PDB file of N, CA, C and O in Angstrom:
ATOM      1  N   ASN A 152     100.919  95.076 115.789  1.00  0.00           N
ATOM      2  CA  ASN A 152     102.408  94.828 116.283  1.00  0.00           C
ATOM      3  C   ASN A 152     103.119  96.392 116.116  1.00  0.00           C
ATOM      4  O   ASN A 152     102.790  96.902 115.012  1.00  0.00           O
ATOM      5  N   THR A 153     103.816  96.772 117.313  1.00  0.00           N
ATOM      6  CA  THR A 153     104.199  98.009 117.488  1.00  0.00           C
ATOM      7  C   THR A 153     105.744  98.240 117.469  1.00  0.00           C
ATOM      8  O   THR A 153     106.355  99.373 117.527  1.00  0.00           O
ATOM      9  N   GLU A 154     106.353  96.955 117.449  1.00  0.00           N
ATOM     10  CA  GLU A 154     107.810  97.116 117.813  1.00  0.00           C
ATOM     11  C   GLU A 154     108.588  97.616 116.611  1.00  0.00           C
ATOM     12  O   GLU A 154     109.739  98.266 116.919  1.00  0.00           O
ATOM     13  N   ASN A 155     107.955  97.907 115.468  1.00  0.00           N
ATOM     14  CA  ASN A 155     108.990  98.835 114.196  1.00  0.00           C
ATOM     15  C   ASN A 155     108.311 100.209 114.277  1.00  0.00           C
ATOM     16  O   ASN A 155     108.839 100.701 113.364  1.00  0.00           O
ATOM     17  N   LEU A 156     107.700 100.562 115.116  1.00  0.00           N
ATOM     18  CA  LEU A 156     107.017 101.955 114.985  1.00  0.00           C
ATOM     19  C   LEU A 156     107.957 102.789 116.404  1.00  0.00           C
ATOM     20  O   LEU A 156     108.335 102.566 117.175  1.00  0.00           O
ATOM     21  N   VAL A 157     107.994 104.042 115.805  1.00  0.00           N
ATOM     22  CA  VAL A 157     108.398 105.085 116.739  1.00  0.00           C
ATOM     23  C   VAL A 157     107.565 106.317 116.779  1.00  0.00           C
ATOM     24  O   VAL A 157     107.334 106.847 115.732  1.00  0.00           O
ATOM     25  N   LEU A 158     107.194 106.807 117.777  1.00  0.00           N
ATOM     26  CA  LEU A 158     106.409 108.308 117.850  1.00  0.00           C
ATOM     27  C   LEU A 158     107.200 109.221 118.310  1.00  0.00           C
ATOM     28  O   LEU A 158     107.976 109.220 119.244  1.00  0.00           O
ATOM     29  N   TYR A 159     107.505 110.260 117.684  1.00  0.00           N
ATOM     30  CA  TYR A 159     108.278 111.421 117.696  1.00  0.00           C
ATOM     31  C   TYR A 159     107.553 112.605 118.407  1.00  0.00           C
ATOM     32  O   TYR A 159     106.500 112.625 117.799  1.00  0.00           O
ATOM     33  N   GLN A 160     107.830 112.943 119.527  1.00  0.00           N
ATOM     34  CA  GLN A 160     106.640 113.789 120.347  1.00  0.00           C
ATOM     35  C   GLN A 160     107.581 114.408 121.132  1.00  0.00           C
ATOM     36  O   GLN A 160     108.976 114.509 121.472  1.00  0.00           O
ATOM     37  N   TYR A 161     106.728 115.459 122.042  1.00  0.00           N
ATOM     38  CA  TYR A 161     107.367 116.006 123.117  1.00  0.00           C
ATOM     39  C   TYR A 161     105.914 116.257 124.143  1.00  0.00           C
ATOM     40  O   TYR A 161     104.974 116.716 123.756  1.00  0.00           O
ATOM     41  N   ASP A 162     106.500 116.700 125.008  1.00  0.00           N
ATOM     42  CA  ASP A 162     105.373 116.294 126.735  1.00  0.00           C
ATOM     43  C   ASP A 162     104.464 117.789 126.449  1.00  0.00           C
ATOM     44  O   ASP A 162     103.050 117.380 126.277  1.00  0.00           O
ATOM     45  N   PHE A 163     104.737 119.039 125.641  1.00  0.00           N
ATOM     46  CA  PHE A 163     103.828 119.920 125.963  1.00  0.00           C
ATOM     47  C   PHE A 163     103.140 120.427 124.655  1.00  0.00           C
ATOM     48  O   PHE A 163     102.503 121.115 124.579  1.00  0.00           O
ATOM     49  N   CYS A 164     103.278 119.337 123.618  1.00  0.00           N
ATOM     50  CA  CYS A 164     102.757 119.437 122.308  1.00  0.00           C
ATOM     51  C   CYS A 164     101.302 119.204 122.602  1.00  0.00           C
ATOM     52  O   CYS A 164     100.985 117.715 122.952  1.00  0.00           O
ATOM     53  N   PRO A 165     100.367 119.574 122.249  1.00  0.00           N
ATOM     54  CA  PRO A 165      98.875 119.311 122.588  1.00  0.00           C
ATOM     55  C   PRO A 165      98.202 118.381 121.541  1.00  0.00           C
ATOM     56  O   PRO A 165      97.818 117.151 121.802  1.00  0.00           O
ATOM     57  N   PHE A 166      98.863 118.185 120.271  1.00  0.00           N
ATOM     58  CA  PHE A 166      98.590 117.222 119.447  1.00  0.00           C
ATOM     59  C   PHE A 166      99.313 115.917 119.847  1.00  0.00           C
ATOM     60  O   PHE A 166      98.801 114.795 119.451  1.00  0.00           O
ATOM     61  N   CYS A 167     100.504 116.044 120.381  1.00  0.00           N
ATOM     62  CA  CYS A 167     101.197 114.949 120.802  1.00  0.00           C
ATOM     63  C   CYS A 167     100.517 114.148 121.755  1.00  0.00           C
ATOM     64  O   CYS A 167     100.080 113.003 122.157  1.00  0.00           O
ATOM     65  N   ALA A 168     100.066 115.156 122.937  1.00  0.00           N
ATOM     66  CA  ALA A 168      99.157 114.531 124.060  1.00  0.00           C
ATOM     67  C   ALA A 168      97.953 113.960 123.635  1.00  0.00           C
ATOM     68  O   ALA A 168      97.325 112.850 124.066  1.00  0.00           O
ATOM     69  N   LYS A 169      97.372 114.327 122.522  1.00  0.00           N
ATOM     70  CA  LYS A 169      96.119 113.795 121.703  1.00  0.00           C
ATOM     71  C   LYS A 169      96.591 112.189 121.280  1.00  0.00           C
ATOM     72  O   LYS A 169      95.639 111.223 121.754  1.00  0.00           O
ATOM     73  N   VAL A 170      97.562 112.140 120.731  1.00  0.00           N
ATOM     74  CA  VAL A 170      97.843 110.813 120.471  1.00  0.00           C
ATOM     75  C   VAL A 170      98.226 109.991 121.543  1.00  0.00           C
ATOM     76  O   VAL A 170      97.887 108.780 121.585  1.00  0.00           O
ATOM     77  N   ARG A 171      99.092 110.378 122.349  1.00  0.00           N
ATOM     78  CA  ARG A 171      99.498 109.677 123.772  1.00  0.00           C
ATOM     79  C   ARG A 171      98.229 109.247 124.473  1.00  0.00           C
ATOM     80  O   ARG A 171      98.155 108.195 125.063  1.00  0.00           O
ATOM     81  N   THR A 172      97.313 110.043 124.776  1.00  0.00           N
ATOM     82  CA  THR A 172      95.958 109.610 125.448  1.00  0.00           C
ATOM     83  C   THR A 172      95.349 108.751 124.578  1.00  0.00           C
ATOM     84  O   THR A 172      95.023 107.912 125.054  1.00  0.00           O
ATOM     85  N   PHE A 173      95.294 108.566 123.302  1.00  0.00           N
ATOM     86  CA  PHE A 173      94.401 107.740 122.459  1.00  0.00           C
ATOM     87  C   PHE A 173      95.219 106.343 122.506  1.00  0.00           C
ATOM     88  O   PHE A 173      94.490 105.151 122.829  1.00  0.00           O
ATOM     89  N   LEU A 174      96.543 106.222 122.529  1.00  0.00           N
ATOM     90  CA  LEU A 174      97.275 105.080 122.827  1.00  0.00           C
ATOM     91  C   LEU A 174      97.115 104.474 124.130  1.00  0.00           C
ATOM     92  O   LEU A 174      96.866 103.266 124.218  1.00  0.00           O
ATOM     93  N   ASP A 175      97.629 105.497 125.405  1.00  0.00           N
ATOM     94  CA  ASP A 175      96.869 105.005 126.640  1.00  0.00           C
ATOM     95  C   ASP A 175      95.665 104.622 126.869  1.00  0.00           C
ATOM     96  O   ASP A 175      95.385 103.523 127.681  1.00  0.00           O
ATOM     97  N   ARG A 176      94.459 105.109 126.386  1.00  0.00           N
ATOM     98  CA  ARG A 176      93.191 104.581 126.882  1.00  0.00           C
ATOM     99  C   ARG A 176      92.971 103.347 125.871  1.00  0.00           C
ATOM    100  O   ARG A 176      92.184 102.405 126.091  1.00  0.00           O
ATOM    101  N   ASN A 177      94.025 102.936 124.802  1.00  0.00           N
ATOM    102  CA  ASN A 177      93.695 101.443 124.200  1.00  0.00           C
ATOM    103  C   ASN A 177      95.045 100.580 124.472  1.00  0.00           C
ATOM    104  O   ASN A 177      94.601  99.510 123.707  1.00  0.00           O
ATOM    105  N   ASN A 178      95.715 101.157 125.691  1.00  0.00           N
ATOM    106  CA  ASN A 178      96.617 100.102 126.034  1.00  0.00           C
ATOM    107  C   ASN A 178      97.455  99.644 124.881  1.00  0.00           C
ATOM    108  O   ASN A 178      97.899  98.615 124.613  1.00  0.00           O
ATOM    109  N   ILE A 179      98.031 100.477 123.912  1.00  0.00           N
ATOM    110  CA  ILE A 179      98.978 100.701 122.973  1.00  0.00           C
ATOM    111  C   ILE A 179     100.159 101.222 123.136  1.00  0.00           C
ATOM    112  O   ILE A 179     100.295 102.159 123.545  1.00  0.00           O
ATOM    113  N   SER A 180     101.187 100.427 123.259  1.00  0.00           N
ATOM    114  CA  SER A 180     102.580 100.981 123.531  1.00  0.00           C
ATOM    115  C   SER A 180     102.975 101.054 122.449  1.00  0.00           C
ATOM    116  O   SER A 180     103.651 100.160 121.859  1.00  0.00           O
ATOM    117  N   ILE A 181     103.695 102.444 122.054  1.00  0.00           N
ATOM    118  CA  ILE A 181     104.633 102.688 120.822  1.00  0.00           C
ATOM    119  C   ILE A 181     105.842 103.582 121.528  1.00  0.00           C
ATOM    120  O   ILE A 181     105.690 104.564 122.282  1.00  0.00           O
ATOM    121  N   PRO A 182     107.063 102.877 121.077  1.00  0.00           N
ATOM    122  CA  PRO A 182     108.321 103.538 121.782  1.00  0.00           C
ATOM    123  C   PRO A 182     108.335 105.306 121.082  1.00  0.00           C
ATOM    124  O   PRO A 182     107.992 105.473 120.283  1.00  0.00           O
ATOM    125  N   THR A 183     108.601 106.001 122.200  1.00  0.00           N
ATOM    126  CA  THR A 183     108.685 107.205 121.727  1.00  0.00           C
ATOM    127  C   THR A 183     109.975 107.930 121.784  1.00  0.00           C
ATOM    128  O   THR A 183     111.078 107.474 122.494  1.00  0.00           O
ATOM    129  N   LYS A 184     110.312 109.256 121.044  1.00  0.00           N
ATOM    130  CA  LYS A 184     111.538 109.524 121.098  1.00  0.00           C
ATOM    131  C   LYS A 184     111.029 111.196 121.640  1.00  0.00           C
ATOM    132  O   LYS A 184     110.055 111.656 120.408  1.00  0.00           O
ATOM    133  N   ASP A 185     111.641 112.194 122.270  1.00  0.00           N
ATOM    134  CA  ASP A 185     111.134 113.397 122.627  1.00  0.00           C
ATOM    135  C   ASP A 185     112.419 114.100 121.923  1.00  0.00           C
ATOM    136  O   ASP A 185     113.344 114.618 122.198  1.00  0.00           O
ATOM    137  N   THR A 186     111.513 114.696 120.890  1.00  0.00           N
ATOM    138  CA  THR A 186     112.452 115.910 119.814  1.00  0.00           C
ATOM    139  C   THR A 186     113.056 117.154 120.610  1.00  0.00           C
ATOM    140  O   THR A 186     113.723 117.828 119.949  1.00  0.00           O
ATOM    141  N   LEU A 187     112.247 117.514 121.731  1.00  0.00           N
ATOM    142  CA  LEU A 187     113.008 118.687 122.498  1.00  0.00           C
ATOM    143  C   LEU A 187     113.927 118.408 123.621  1.00  0.00           C
ATOM    144  O   LEU A 187     114.825 119.229 123.403  1.00  0.00           O
ATOM    145  N   GLN A 188     114.036 117.198 124.164  1.00  0.00           N
ATOM    146  CA  GLN A 188     114.868 116.763 125.163  1.00  0.00           C
ATOM    147  C   GLN A 188     116.275 116.209 124.414  1.00  0.00           C
ATOM    148  O   GLN A 188     117.218 116.000 125.103  1.00  0.00           O
ATOM    149  N   ASP A 189     115.915 115.337 123.199  1.00  0.00           N
ATOM    150  CA  ASP A 189     117.091 114.778 122.532  1.00  0.00           C
ATOM    151  C   ASP A 189     117.372 115.407 121.198  1.00  0.00           C
ATOM    152  O   ASP A 189     116.574 115.056 120.270  1.00  0.00           O
ATOM    153  N   PRO A 190     118.114 116.315 120.980  1.00  0.00           N
ATOM    154  CA  PRO A 190     118.725 116.666 119.779  1.00  0.00           C
ATOM    155  C   PRO A 190     119.004 115.622 118.806  1.00  0.00           C
ATOM    156  O   PRO A 190     118.815 116.029 117.602  1.00  0.00           O
ATOM    157  N   GLU A 191     119.268 114.414 119.183  1.00  0.00           N
ATOM    158  CA  GLU A 191     119.442 113.250 118.006  1.00  0.00           C
ATOM    159  C   GLU A 191     118.138 112.887 117.647  1.00  0.00           C
ATOM    160  O   GLU A 191     118.013 112.667 116.326  1.00  0.00           O
ATOM    161  N   ALA A 192     117.075 113.022 118.446  1.00  0.00           N
ATOM    162  CA  ALA A 192     116.048 112.262 117.788  1.00  0.00           C
ATOM    163  C   ALA A 192     115.491 113.377 116.786  1.00  0.00           C
ATOM    164  O   ALA A 192     114.932 113.187 115.591  1.00  0.00           O
ATOM    165  N   ARG A 193     115.456 114.814 117.374  1.00  0.00           N
ATOM    166  CA  ARG A 193     114.792 115.570 116.495  1.00  0.00           C
ATOM    167  C   ARG A 193     115.723 115.694 115.043  1.00  0.00           C
ATOM    168  O   ARG A 193     115.059 116.020 113.770  1.00  0.00           O
ATOM    169  N   GLU A 194     117.079 115.668 114.809  1.00  0.00           N
ATOM    170  CA  GLU A 194     117.911 115.256 113.804  1.00  0.00           C
ATOM    171  C   GLU A 194     117.590 114.345 112.796  1.00  0.00           C
ATOM    172  O   GLU A 194     116.983 114.362 111.714  1.00  0.00           O
ATOM    173  N   GLU A 195     117.595 112.763 113.765  1.00  0.00           N
ATOM    174  CA  GLU A 195     116.770 111.736 112.860  1.00  0.00           C
ATOM    175  C   GLU A 195     115.432 112.035 112.348  1.00  0.00           C
ATOM    176  O   GLU A 195     115.099 111.721 111.008  1.00  0.00           O
ATOM    177  N   LEU A 196     114.379 112.989 112.945  1.00  0.00           N
ATOM    178  CA  LEU A 196     113.225 113.119 112.540  1.00  0.00           C
ATOM    179  C   LEU A 196     113.494 114.139 111.107  1.00  0.00           C
ATOM    180  O   LEU A 196     112.716 113.952 109.930  1.00  0.00           O
ATOM    181  N   VAL A 197     114.297 114.994 111.266  1.00  0.00           N
ATOM    182  CA  VAL A 197     114.266 115.901 110.086  1.00  0.00           C
ATOM    183  C   VAL A 197     114.978 115.031 108.915  1.00  0.00           C
ATOM    184  O   VAL A 197     114.425 115.284 107.700  1.00  0.00           O
ATOM    185  N   ARG A 198     115.884 114.100 109.112  1.00  0.00           N
ATOM    186  CA  ARG A 198     116.486 113.309 108.391  1.00  0.00           C
ATOM    187  C   ARG A 198     115.676 112.588 107.572  1.00  0.00           C
ATOM    188  O   ARG A 198     115.230 112.319 106.384  1.00  0.00           O
ATOM    189  N   LEU A 199     114.629 111.797 108.482  1.00  0.00           N
ATOM    190  CA  LEU A 199     113.721 110.931 107.693  1.00  0.00           C
ATOM    191  C   LEU A 199     112.653 111.607 107.109  1.00  0.00           C
ATOM    192  O   LEU A 199     111.827 111.108 106.229  1.00  0.00           O
ATOM    193  N   GLY A 200     111.858 112.708 107.562  1.00  0.00           N
ATOM    194  CA  GLY A 200     110.872 113.153 107.095  1.00  0.00           C
ATOM    195  C   GLY A 200     110.858 114.822 106.433  1.00  0.00           C
ATOM    196  O   GLY A 200     110.012 114.949 105.971  1.00  0.00           O
ATOM    197  N   GLY A 201     112.103 115.271 106.843  1.00  0.00           N
ATOM    198  CA  GLY A 201     111.971 116.559 105.927  1.00  0.00           C
ATOM    199  C   GLY A 201     111.982 117.741 107.089  1.00  0.00           C
ATOM    200  O   GLY A 201     112.292 118.648 106.520  1.00  0.00           O
ATOM    201  N   LYS A 202     111.314 117.228 107.962  1.00  0.00           N
ATOM    202  CA  LYS A 202     110.941 118.644 108.785  1.00  0.00           C
ATOM    203  C   LYS A 202     110.821 118.177 110.582  1.00  0.00           C
ATOM    204  O   LYS A 202     110.592 116.784 110.559  1.00  0.00           O
ATOM    205  N   SER A 203     110.773 118.946 111.464  1.00  0.00           N
ATOM    206  CA  SER A 203     110.814 118.410 112.715  1.00  0.00           C
ATOM    207  C   SER A 203     109.355 118.539 113.466  1.00  0.00           C
ATOM    208  O   SER A 203     109.098 118.093 114.785  1.00  0.00           O
ATOM    209  N   GLN A 204     108.362 118.619 112.558  1.00  0.00           N
ATOM    210  CA  GLN A 204     107.104 118.726 112.888  1.00  0.00           C
ATOM    211  C   GLN A 204     106.633 117.309 113.737  1.00  0.00           C
ATOM    212  O   GLN A 204     106.990 116.333 113.355  1.00  0.00           O
ATOM    213  N   VAL A 205     105.703 117.592 114.875  1.00  0.00           N
ATOM    214  CA  VAL A 205     105.465 116.410 116.087  1.00  0.00           C
ATOM    215  C   VAL A 205     104.126 116.897 116.107  1.00  0.00           C
ATOM    216  O   VAL A 205     103.464 117.769 116.044  1.00  0.00           O
ATOM    217  N   PRO A 206     103.407 115.511 116.272  1.00  0.00           N
ATOM    218  CA  PRO A 206     103.661 114.256 116.417  1.00  0.00           C
ATOM    219  C   PRO A 206     104.036 113.441 115.132  1.00  0.00           C
ATOM    220  O   PRO A 206     103.523 114.060 113.929  1.00  0.00           O
ATOM    221  N   ALA A 207     104.954 112.608 115.222  1.00  0.00           N
ATOM    222  CA  ALA A 207     105.320 112.068 113.787  1.00  0.00           C
ATOM    223  C   ALA A 207     105.663 110.551 114.007  1.00  0.00           C
ATOM    224  O   ALA A 207     106.107 110.173 114.879  1.00  0.00           O
ATOM    225  N   LEU A 208     104.858 109.607 113.251  1.00  0.00           N
ATOM    226  CA  LEU A 208     105.077 108.227 113.334  1.00  0.00           C
ATOM    227  C   LEU A 208     106.148 107.660 112.208  1.00  0.00           C
ATOM    228  O   LEU A 208     105.598 107.745 111.088  1.00  0.00           O
ATOM    229  N   LEU A 209     107.084 106.808 112.804  1.00  0.00           N
ATOM    230  CA  LEU A 209     107.842 106.060 111.971  1.00  0.00           C
ATOM    231  C   LEU A 209     107.304 104.801 111.689  1.00  0.00           C
ATOM    232  O   LEU A 209     107.004 104.134 112.759  1.00  0.00           O
ATOM    233  N   VAL A 210     107.180 104.790 110.475  1.00  0.00           N
ATOM    234  CA  VAL A 210     106.345 103.405 109.780  1.00  0.00           C
ATOM    235  C   VAL A 210     107.285 102.926 108.776  1.00  0.00           C
ATOM    236  O   VAL A 210     107.107 103.602 107.792  1.00  0.00           O
ATOM    237  N   ASP A 211     107.575 101.803 108.833  1.00  0.00           N
ATOM    238  CA  ASP A 211     108.300 101.300 107.986  1.00  0.00           C
ATOM    239  C   ASP A 211     109.342 102.066 107.378  1.00  0.00           C
ATOM    240  O   ASP A 211     109.475 102.019 105.938  1.00  0.00           O
ATOM    241  N   GLY A 212     110.197 102.910 107.813  1.00  0.00           N
ATOM    242  CA  GLY A 212     111.082 103.619 107.645  1.00  0.00           C
ATOM    243  C   GLY A 212     110.673 105.082 106.816  1.00  0.00           C
ATOM    244  O   GLY A 212     111.205 105.834 106.636  1.00  0.00           O
ATOM    245  N   LYS A 213     109.295 105.139 106.896  1.00  0.00           N
ATOM    246  CA  LYS A 213     108.526 106.475 106.623  1.00  0.00           C
ATOM    247  C   LYS A 213     108.109 107.151 107.574  1.00  0.00           C
ATOM    248  O   LYS A 213     107.260 106.599 108.430  1.00  0.00           O
ATOM    249  N   ILE A 214     107.852 108.614 107.589  1.00  0.00           N
ATOM    250  CA  ILE A 214     107.456 109.385 108.737  1.00  0.00           C
ATOM    251  C   ILE A 214     105.954 109.698 108.208  1.00  0.00           C
ATOM    252  O   ILE A 214     105.538 110.196 107.025  1.00  0.00           O
ATOM    253  N   MET A 215     105.025 109.499 109.438  1.00  0.00           N
ATOM    254  CA  MET A 215     103.505 110.091 108.849  1.00  0.00           C
ATOM    255  C   MET A 215     103.319 111.178 109.783  1.00  0.00           C
ATOM    256  O   MET A 215     103.665 111.138 111.202  1.00  0.00           O
ATOM    257  N   TYR A 216     102.715 112.324 109.333  1.00  0.00           N
ATOM    258  CA  TYR A 216     102.508 113.452 110.568  1.00  0.00           C
ATOM    259  C   TYR A 216     101.273 113.506 110.628  1.00  0.00           C
ATOM    260  O   TYR A 216     100.483 112.743 109.999  1.00  0.00           O
ATOM    261  N   GLU A 217     100.609 114.620 111.544  1.00  0.00           N
ATOM    262  CA  GLU A 217      99.547 114.835 111.818  1.00  0.00           C
ATOM    263  C   GLU A 217      98.740 113.830 112.763  1.00  0.00           C
ATOM    264  O   GLU A 217      98.626 112.667 112.547  1.00  0.00           O
ATOM    265  N   SER A 218      98.247 114.308 113.828  1.00  0.00           N
ATOM    266  CA  SER A 218      97.879 113.445 114.830  1.00  0.00           C
ATOM    267  C   SER A 218      96.466 112.442 114.537  1.00  0.00           C
ATOM    268  O   SER A 218      96.312 111.318 114.755  1.00  0.00           O
ATOM    269  N   ASN A 219      95.683 112.917 113.824  1.00  0.00           N
ATOM    270  CA  ASN A 219      94.594 112.289 113.212  1.00  0.00           C
ATOM    271  C   ASN A 219      94.918 111.322 112.164  1.00  0.00           C
ATOM    272  O   ASN A 219      94.074 110.155 112.335  1.00  0.00           O
ATOM    273  N   ASP A 220      96.019 111.615 111.471  1.00  0.00           N
ATOM    274  CA  ASP A 220      96.405 110.392 110.760  1.00  0.00           C
ATOM    275  C   ASP A 220      96.876 109.413 111.497  1.00  0.00           C
ATOM    276  O   ASP A 220      96.588 108.297 110.981  1.00  0.00           O
ATOM    277  N   ILE A 221      97.901 109.656 112.451  1.00  0.00           N
ATOM    278  CA  ILE A 221      98.481 108.824 113.170  1.00  0.00           C
ATOM    279  C   ILE A 221      97.525 108.017 113.801  1.00  0.00           C
ATOM    280  O   ILE A 221      97.495 106.677 113.849  1.00  0.00           O
ATOM    281  N   ILE A 222      96.331 108.418 114.343  1.00  0.00           N
ATOM    282  CA  ILE A 222      95.330 107.865 115.320  1.00  0.00           C
ATOM    283  C   ILE A 222      94.617 106.871 114.232  1.00  0.00           C
ATOM    284  O   ILE A 222      94.571 105.509 114.498  1.00  0.00           O
ATOM    285  N   ARG A 223      94.261 107.296 113.061  1.00  0.00           N
ATOM    286  CA  ARG A 223      93.665 106.398 112.211  1.00  0.00           C
ATOM    287  C   ARG A 223      94.349 105.454 111.809  1.00  0.00           C
ATOM    288  O   ARG A 223      93.965 104.367 111.487  1.00  0.00           O
ATOM    289  N   TRP A 224      95.664 105.576 111.516  1.00  0.00           N
ATOM    290  CA  TRP A 224      96.674 104.232 111.198  1.00  0.00           C
ATOM    291  C   TRP A 224      96.825 103.257 112.467  1.00  0.00           C
ATOM    292  O   TRP A 224      96.573 102.096 111.787  1.00  0.00           O
ATOM    293  N   VAL A 225      96.763 103.774 113.371  1.00  0.00           N
ATOM    294  CA  VAL A 225      97.109 103.028 114.615  1.00  0.00           C
ATOM    295  C   VAL A 225      95.668 102.025 114.695  1.00  0.00           C
ATOM    296  O   VAL A 225      95.626 100.768 114.668  1.00  0.00           O
ATOM    297  N   GLN A 226      94.646 102.799 114.532  1.00  0.00           N
ATOM    298  CA  GLN A 226      93.490 101.973 114.508  1.00  0.00           C
ATOM    299  C   GLN A 226      93.164 100.962 113.531  1.00  0.00           C
ATOM    300  O   GLN A 226      92.667  99.736 113.582  1.00  0.00           O
ATOM    301  N   GLU A 227      93.402 101.322 112.260  1.00  0.00           N
ATOM    302  CA  GLU A 227      93.477 100.034 111.200  1.00  0.00           C
ATOM    303  C   GLU A 227      94.467  99.323 111.023  1.00  0.00           C
ATOM    304  O   GLU A 227      94.304  98.279 110.504  1.00  0.00           O
ATOM    305  N   ASN A 228      95.790  99.509 111.524  1.00  0.00           N
ATOM    306  CA  ASN A 228      97.068  98.825 111.410  1.00  0.00           C
ATOM    307  C   ASN A 228      97.236  97.742 112.613  1.00  0.00           C
ATOM    308  O   ASN A 228      98.028  97.063 112.748  1.00  0.00           O
ATOM    309  N   VAL A 229      97.150  98.543 113.897  1.00  0.00           N
ATOM    310  CA  VAL A 229      97.383  98.148 115.000  1.00  0.00           C
ATOM    311  C   VAL A 229      96.282  97.459 115.952  1.00  0.00           C
ATOM    312  O   VAL A 229      96.878  96.415 116.337  1.00  0.00           O
ATOM    313  N   MET A 230      95.366  98.167 115.847  1.00  0.00           N
ATOM    314  CA  MET A 230      93.994  97.496 116.558  1.00  0.00           C
ATOM    315  C   MET A 230      93.253  96.242 115.948  1.00  0.00           C
ATOM    316  O   MET A 230      92.593  95.592 116.630  1.00  0.00           O
ATOM    317  N   ASN A 231      93.376  96.130 114.714  1.00  0.00           N
ATOM    318  CA  ASN A 231      92.659  95.047 114.179  1.00  0.00           C
ATOM    319  C   ASN A 231      93.310  93.695 113.997  1.00  0.00           C
ATOM    320  O   ASN A 231      94.821  93.864 113.955  1.00  0.00           O
TER     321      ASN A 231
END
């Protein structure tokens, strides 16, 4: 279930692209917020996670950073 998830990212980030490619290949849709185009999304990410690093996945009110960790979490919690 992906309805309570948000992926903070931006288009030209290679690690964000890695996560987006994984999601696309597995037909998984997670709402995204572009932290470069949307200053409110960036502020929200900093407020929730303490830094503006992307990609970042919001899961149950907590921020998860690092593309490999995000992909692993999706494999274990969304794909199963």
